[in-house]
Tab-separated table of C-alpha atoms in Angstrom:
chain	number	residue	atom	x	y	z
L	221	MET	CA	0.000	0.000	0.000
L	222	MET	CA	2.820	2.367	0.966
L	223	ARG	CA	4.646	1.603	-2.279
L	224	SER	CA	1.496	2.348	-4.255
L	225	ARG	CA	1.130	5.783	-2.629
L	226	VAL	CA	4.783	6.589	-3.184
L	227	SER	CA	4.484	5.507	-6.799
L	228	ARG	CA	1.454	7.764	-7.302
L	229	ARG	CA	3.246	10.714	-5.771
L	230	VAL	CA	6.272	10.151	-7.976
L	231	SER	CA	4.008	9.908	-11.025
L	232	ARG	CA	2.291	13.170	-10.111
L	233	ILE	CA	5.642	14.904	-9.624
L	234	VAL	CA	6.904	13.623	-12.982
L	235	ILE	CA	3.757	14.707	-14.811
L	236	LEU	CA	3.741	18.062	-13.051
L	237	SER	CA	7.403	18.562	-13.985
L	238	ILE	CA	6.612	17.800	-17.604
L	239	PHE	CA	3.664	20.208	-17.477
L	240	ILE	CA	5.787	23.020	-16.032
L	241	SER	CA	8.551	22.365	-18.556
L	242	LEU	CA	5.988	22.569	-21.348
L	243	LEU	CA	4.740	25.931	-20.123
L	244	ILE	CA	8.292	27.265	-19.811
L	245	GLY	CA	9.088	25.990	-23.297
L	246	LEU	CA	5.984	27.644	-24.742
L	247	SER	CA	6.852	30.898	-22.978
L	248	ILE	CA	10.354	30.911	-24.468
L	249	PHE	CA	9.084	29.854	-27.898
L	250	GLN	CA	6.468	32.606	-28.150
L	251	GLN	CA	9.093	35.240	-27.351
L	252	THR	CA	11.403	34.254	-30.216
L	253	PRO	CA	11.352	36.895	-32.970
L	254	SER	CA	9.588	36.227	-36.250
L	255	ARG	CA	11.687	35.930	-39.389
L	256	TYR	CA	8.901	37.054	-41.741
L	257	SER	CA	8.391	40.527	-43.157
L	258	HIS	CA	4.878	41.893	-42.505
L	259	ASP	CA	4.380	39.519	-39.553
L	260	THR	CA	2.505	41.088	-36.635
L	261	LEU	CA	4.856	39.293	-34.208
L	262	ASN	CA	7.924	40.769	-35.900
L	263	THR	CA	9.247	43.662	-33.794
L	264	GLY	CA	12.006	44.508	-36.286
L	265	PHE	CA	11.916	47.265	-38.894
L	266	ASP	CA	9.946	45.136	-41.397
L	267	GLY	CA	7.287	43.771	-39.029
L	268	LEU	CA	3.733	44.903	-38.303
L	269	TYR	CA	3.846	44.490	-34.523
L	270	ASP	CA	3.363	48.198	-33.792
L	271	LEU	CA	0.421	48.453	-36.194
L	272	TRP	CA	-1.233	45.395	-34.670
L	273	ARG	CA	-0.973	46.768	-31.150
L	274	TYR	CA	-1.917	50.318	-32.133
L	275	SER	CA	-4.989	49.350	-34.163
L	276	ARG	CA	-6.065	46.399	-31.969
L	277	ALA	CA	-6.575	44.563	-35.226
L	278	ARG	CA	-8.047	41.156	-35.697
L	279	LEU	CA	-5.718	38.738	-37.498
L	280	ILE	CA	-6.728	36.148	-40.069
L	281	LEU	CA	-4.737	33.156	-41.306
L	282	SER	CA	-6.917	32.561	-44.355
L	283	LEU	CA	-8.545	35.048	-46.700
L	284	GLU	CA	-11.570	32.766	-46.737
L	285	ASP	CA	-12.297	34.152	-43.251
L	286	LEU	CA	-13.237	37.450	-44.926
L	287	ALA	CA	-16.608	35.895	-45.768
L	288	ARG	CA	-17.466	36.151	-42.041
L	289	VAL	CA	-16.352	39.780	-41.702
L	290	GLU	CA	-18.764	42.724	-41.777
L	291	SER	CA	-17.086	44.306	-44.792
L	292	ALA	CA	-18.782	47.698	-44.759
L	293	ARG	CA	-17.262	48.458	-41.353
L	294	THR	CA	-13.830	46.948	-41.887
L	295	LEU	CA	-10.434	48.043	-43.172
L	296	LEU	CA	-8.352	45.147	-44.494
L	297	ILE	CA	-4.543	45.379	-44.572
L	298	ILE	CA	-2.760	42.961	-46.920
L	299	ALA	CA	1.055	43.149	-47.014
L	300	ARG	CA	2.769	40.243	-48.736
L	301	ASP	CA	5.829	39.117	-50.623
L	302	ASP	CA	4.191	36.200	-52.447
L	303	PRO	CA	1.415	36.800	-54.996
L	304	LEU	CA	-2.145	35.803	-54.176
L	305	ASN	CA	-3.637	32.885	-56.066
L	306	SER	CA	-6.845	33.307	-58.050
L	307	ASN	CA	-9.078	32.138	-55.196
L	308	GLU	CA	-7.449	34.557	-52.750
L	309	ILE	CA	-7.823	37.456	-55.183
L	310	ASN	CA	-11.507	36.616	-55.554
L	311	GLU	CA	-11.910	36.683	-51.762
L	312	VAL	CA	-10.380	40.173	-51.634
L	313	ILE	CA	-12.537	41.434	-54.507
L	314	ASP	CA	-15.695	39.995	-52.909
L	315	PHE	CA	-14.766	41.691	-49.622
L	316	ALA	CA	-14.465	45.051	-51.397
L	317	ARG	CA	-17.698	44.549	-53.341
L	318	ARG	CA	-19.566	44.146	-50.049
L	319	GLY	CA	-18.337	47.588	-48.941
L	320	GLY	CA	-14.904	46.800	-47.519
L	321	LEU	CA	-11.860	49.060	-47.776
L	322	VAL	CA	-8.580	47.355	-48.720
L	323	ILE	CA	-5.006	48.625	-48.423
L	324	ALA	CA	-2.611	46.320	-50.269
L	325	TYR	CA	1.159	46.606	-50.699
L	326	GLY	CA	4.272	44.437	-50.706
L	327	SER	CA	6.506	42.907	-53.347
L	328	ARG	CA	6.312	43.837	-57.011
L	329	GLU	CA	5.070	40.333	-57.826
L	330	PHE	CA	2.207	40.656	-55.358
L	331	VAL	CA	1.195	44.148	-56.486
L	332	ASN	CA	1.487	43.338	-60.201
L	333	GLU	CA	-0.958	40.465	-59.834
L	334	LEU	CA	-3.457	42.689	-58.047
L	335	LEU	CA	-3.119	45.444	-60.641
L	336	LYS	CA	-3.906	42.962	-63.410
L	337	GLN	CA	-7.192	42.085	-61.736
L	338	ILE	CA	-8.261	45.458	-60.307
L	339	VAL	CA	-7.178	48.034	-62.921
L	340	LEU	CA	-6.214	45.718	-65.810
L	341	TYR	CA	-2.629	47.006	-65.816
L	342	LYS	CA	0.056	44.543	-66.917
L	343	GLU	CA	3.224	46.594	-67.521
L	344	PRO	CA	6.407	45.805	-65.536
L	345	MET	CA	7.451	47.847	-62.503
L	346	TYR	CA	10.942	49.149	-61.673
L	347	PRO	CA	12.587	50.384	-58.456
L	348	LEU	CA	11.966	54.067	-57.793
L	349	TYR	CA	14.495	56.335	-56.087
L	350	ASP	CA	14.355	59.974	-55.055
L	351	VAL	CA	17.608	61.754	-54.195
L	352	VAL	CA	15.863	64.941	-53.026
L	353	SER	CA	12.409	64.224	-51.566
L	354	ASN	CA	13.308	61.441	-49.154
L	355	LYS	CA	13.833	60.604	-45.483
L	356	GLY	CA	17.607	60.315	-45.408
L	357	SER	CA	17.901	57.612	-48.061
L	358	LYS	CA	16.986	57.557	-51.726
L	359	ASP	CA	14.901	54.383	-51.237
L	360	ILE	CA	12.808	55.860	-48.382
L	361	VAL	CA	10.792	58.384	-50.336
L	362	ARG	CA	8.070	60.927	-49.690
L	363	ALA	CA	4.910	60.309	-51.698
L	364	PHE	CA	2.177	62.883	-52.237
L	365	ILE	CA	-1.596	62.467	-51.947
L	366	LYS	CA	-3.719	64.518	-54.342
L	367	PRO	CA	-6.136	65.695	-53.169
L	368	PRO	CA	-5.064	65.423	-49.502
L	369	GLU	CA	-6.941	63.038	-47.187
L	370	CYS	CA	-8.055	64.515	-43.831
L	371	GLY	CA	-5.406	67.185	-44.255
L	372	VAL	CA	-2.681	64.572	-44.831
L	373	GLN	CA	-0.650	65.529	-47.893
L	374	GLU	CA	2.136	62.945	-47.887
L	375	ILE	CA	3.180	59.495	-46.746
L	376	VAL	CA	6.567	57.759	-46.623
L	377	LEU	CA	7.385	54.568	-48.534
L	378	GLU	CA	10.410	52.288	-48.379
L	379	ASP	CA	11.557	50.327	-51.445
L	380	PRO	CA	8.899	51.793	-53.749
L	381	TYR	CA	8.562	51.008	-57.436
L	382	SER	CA	6.586	52.260	-60.412
L	383	SER	CA	6.235	52.194	-64.174
L	384	PRO	CA	7.114	54.715	-66.896
L	385	GLN	CA	3.646	54.099	-68.347
L	386	ASN	CA	0.477	55.839	-67.161
L	387	ILE	CA	-1.310	53.751	-64.516
L	388	PRO	CA	-5.119	54.055	-64.262
L	389	ASN	CA	-6.691	55.463	-61.087
L	390	THR	CA	-3.443	56.991	-59.833
L	391	TYR	CA	-4.010	58.343	-56.342
L	392	ILE	CA	-0.544	58.960	-54.834
L	393	SER	CA	2.550	60.134	-56.755
L	394	SER	CA	6.266	60.734	-56.315
L	395	SER	CA	7.982	64.101	-56.408
L	396	SER	CA	9.393	65.443	-59.674
L	397	PHE	CA	12.900	64.451	-58.521
L	398	ALA	CA	12.230	60.703	-58.685
L	399	TYR	CA	13.679	58.318	-61.260
L	400	LEU	CA	13.135	54.704	-62.275
L	401	ASP	CA	16.077	52.322	-62.141
L	402	LEU	CA	15.362	50.340	-65.303
L	403	ASP	CA	18.492	48.176	-65.110
L	404	GLU	CA	18.107	47.797	-61.320
L	405	ASN	CA	21.749	48.558	-60.541
L	406	GLY	CA	20.871	50.962	-57.730
L	407	TYR	CA	22.101	54.075	-59.568
L	408	TYR	CA	20.815	56.579	-62.072
L	409	ASP	CA	22.021	55.923	-65.621
L	410	LEU	CA	21.680	58.321	-68.519
L	411	GLY	CA	18.354	57.882	-70.254
L	412	GLU	CA	16.449	56.406	-67.318
L	413	PRO	CA	13.013	58.029	-66.775
L	414	GLN	CA	12.820	60.982	-64.379
L	415	GLY	CA	9.838	62.940	-63.061
L	416	VAL	CA	6.527	62.286	-61.344
L	417	PHE	CA	5.432	58.628	-61.203
L	418	SER	CA	2.402	56.835	-59.828
L	419	LEU	CA	2.903	55.236	-56.403
L	420	ALA	CA	-0.649	54.102	-55.631
L	421	THR	CA	-4.029	53.525	-57.222
L	422	ARG	CA	-7.467	53.817	-55.631
L	423	SER	CA	-10.254	51.929	-57.360
L	424	ARG	CA	-13.952	51.561	-56.712
L	425	VAL	CA	-14.954	47.894	-56.516
L	426	GLY	CA	-18.651	47.364	-55.978
L	427	GLU	CA	-19.638	49.130	-52.742
L	428	GLY	CA	-16.038	49.338	-51.510
L	429	GLU	CA	-12.560	50.439	-52.542
L	430	VAL	CA	-9.114	48.931	-53.078
L	431	ILE	CA	-5.982	51.032	-52.530
L	432	ILE	CA	-2.853	49.438	-54.005
L	433	ILE	CA	0.422	51.006	-52.901
L	434	PHE	CA	3.539	50.372	-54.966
L	435	SER	CA	5.999	49.773	-52.161
L	436	LYS	CA	7.405	46.826	-50.243
L	437	TYR	CA	7.050	48.639	-46.914
L	438	PHE	CA	4.426	51.134	-45.785
L	439	LEU	CA	2.901	50.440	-42.353
L	440	GLU	CA	5.816	48.506	-40.881
L	441	ASN	CA	7.363	49.378	-37.526
L	442	SER	CA	10.009	51.649	-39.054
L	443	LEU	CA	7.444	53.690	-41.034
L	444	LEU	CA	4.298	53.717	-38.897
L	445	SER	CA	5.117	57.004	-37.171
L	446	TYR	CA	5.273	58.729	-40.583
L	447	ASN	CA	2.055	57.193	-41.867
L	448	VAL	CA	-0.161	56.810	-38.796
L	449	LYS	CA	-2.234	59.941	-39.526
L	450	TYR	CA	-3.056	58.673	-43.006
L	451	PHE	CA	-3.894	55.247	-41.569
L	452	ASP	CA	-6.209	56.821	-38.974
L	453	CYS	CA	-7.887	58.843	-41.709
L	454	LEU	CA	-8.662	55.739	-43.769
L	455	ARG	CA	-9.665	53.682	-40.758
L	456	SER	CA	-12.077	56.309	-39.416
L	457	ASN	CA	-14.632	54.296	-37.409
L	458	ARG	CA	-13.843	50.971	-39.090
L	459	SER	CA	-12.459	47.916	-37.352
L	460	VAL	CA	-9.127	46.647	-38.717
L	461	VAL	CA	-8.238	43.197	-40.038
L	462	ILE	CA	-4.637	42.286	-40.880
L	463	ASP	CA	-4.027	39.385	-43.248
L	464	GLN	CA	-1.455	36.851	-42.028
L	465	SER	CA	-2.356	34.065	-44.447
L	466	PHE	CA	1.208	33.887	-45.741
L	467	LEU	CA	2.060	32.108	-42.452
L	468	SER	CA	-0.198	29.152	-43.250
L	469	SER	CA	2.696	27.134	-44.643
L	470	ASP	CA	4.708	27.517	-41.423
L	471	PRO	CA	3.038	25.617	-38.536
L	472	ALA	CA	5.530	26.937	-35.974
L	473	GLU	CA	4.827	30.595	-36.754
L	474	ARG	CA	1.113	29.894	-36.902
L	475	PHE	CA	1.171	28.260	-33.467
L	476	LYS	CA	3.181	31.192	-32.124
L	477	HIS	CA	0.296	33.481	-33.083
L	478	VAL	CA	-2.112	31.195	-31.229
L	479	ILE	CA	-0.244	31.273	-27.920
L	480	ARG	CA	0.335	35.035	-28.211
L	481	GLY	CA	-3.413	35.564	-28.568
L	482	GLY	CA	-3.293	37.010	-32.042
L	483	ILE	CA	-5.715	34.626	-33.724
L	484	GLU	CA	-9.286	33.526	-32.995
L	485	SER	CA	-9.888	32.493	-29.385
L	486	THR	CA	-11.122	29.049	-30.495
L	487	TYR	CA	-7.545	27.844	-30.813
L	488	VAL	CA	-6.716	29.117	-27.327
L	489	ILE	CA	-9.740	27.341	-25.861
L	490	ILE	CA	-8.592	24.067	-27.445
L	491	LEU	CA	-5.133	24.511	-25.980
L	492	LEU	CA	-6.532	25.248	-22.518
L	493	GLY	CA	-8.739	22.167	-22.775
L	494	VAL	CA	-5.723	19.964	-23.436
L	495	LEU	CA	-3.890	21.444	-20.462
L	496	LEU	CA	-6.905	20.866	-18.194
L	497	VAL	CA	-7.067	17.212	-19.244
L	498	ILE	CA	-3.389	16.816	-18.388
L	499	SER	CA	-3.909	18.450	-14.992
L	500	TYR	CA	-6.910	16.229	-14.224
L	501	TYR	CA	-5.001	13.098	-15.213
L	502	ALA	CA	-2.107	14.083	-12.956
L	503	ARG	CA	-4.451	14.574	-9.986
L	504	GLU	CA	-6.191	11.268	-10.523
L	505	ARG	CA	-2.883	9.460	-10.666
């Protein structure tokens, strides 16, 4: 009898030790920095952590979740490096048609695919630099809104790009000191286009709108202070949703969002349920 009690106590201690180790491991894991640009858990220059906390945004891991969002009262932020597939583009367009407002930016490949679908523009884009109207570097440029929004006349973009061709529905433009780096060598070469170029389009889609910004970075941690007034103007009284669907292929990063509380509470409830079962089993033993 005594041996049985001792054995049960040892078992409880072992299980409790495993449980505590698991919690410590999860705590350390969720604090590790994200390696993805545009990730809301990335606190580096290219992350969206500050925007997430400032806007108290809801995060989604699939654009299919937009079907359950009240579009007319929502601002959707999509910042990506990889292009959307046809189904994902349709989800975004349907969201806008129902009255949603979309701000999209990221890599040239991502933006080009959107432009093909939204404004039927298919011409290539090239890096844009501005040696005069910038924020200390020729690739961090000032862009100008015409007409101004809520009194905001300019925003700041990092790693922008544009086209020498006219782009329909142009909404934001560069200064007249900008140039396009056609050979992408990082310098101005004789004959490369100079002047004012389109840096964003704003298009009516059904009951809503889609703003496509031609820049890899716009609302990231390093730029938010420059652009927060413009963001607040567009948000107005809307709730904010930030797309994180590009993390779907990385289970570790996805789980990190769950334990940090960034995704739907259903996942957290499941996790807590598992932990309660473990605790109950340990007590019964």
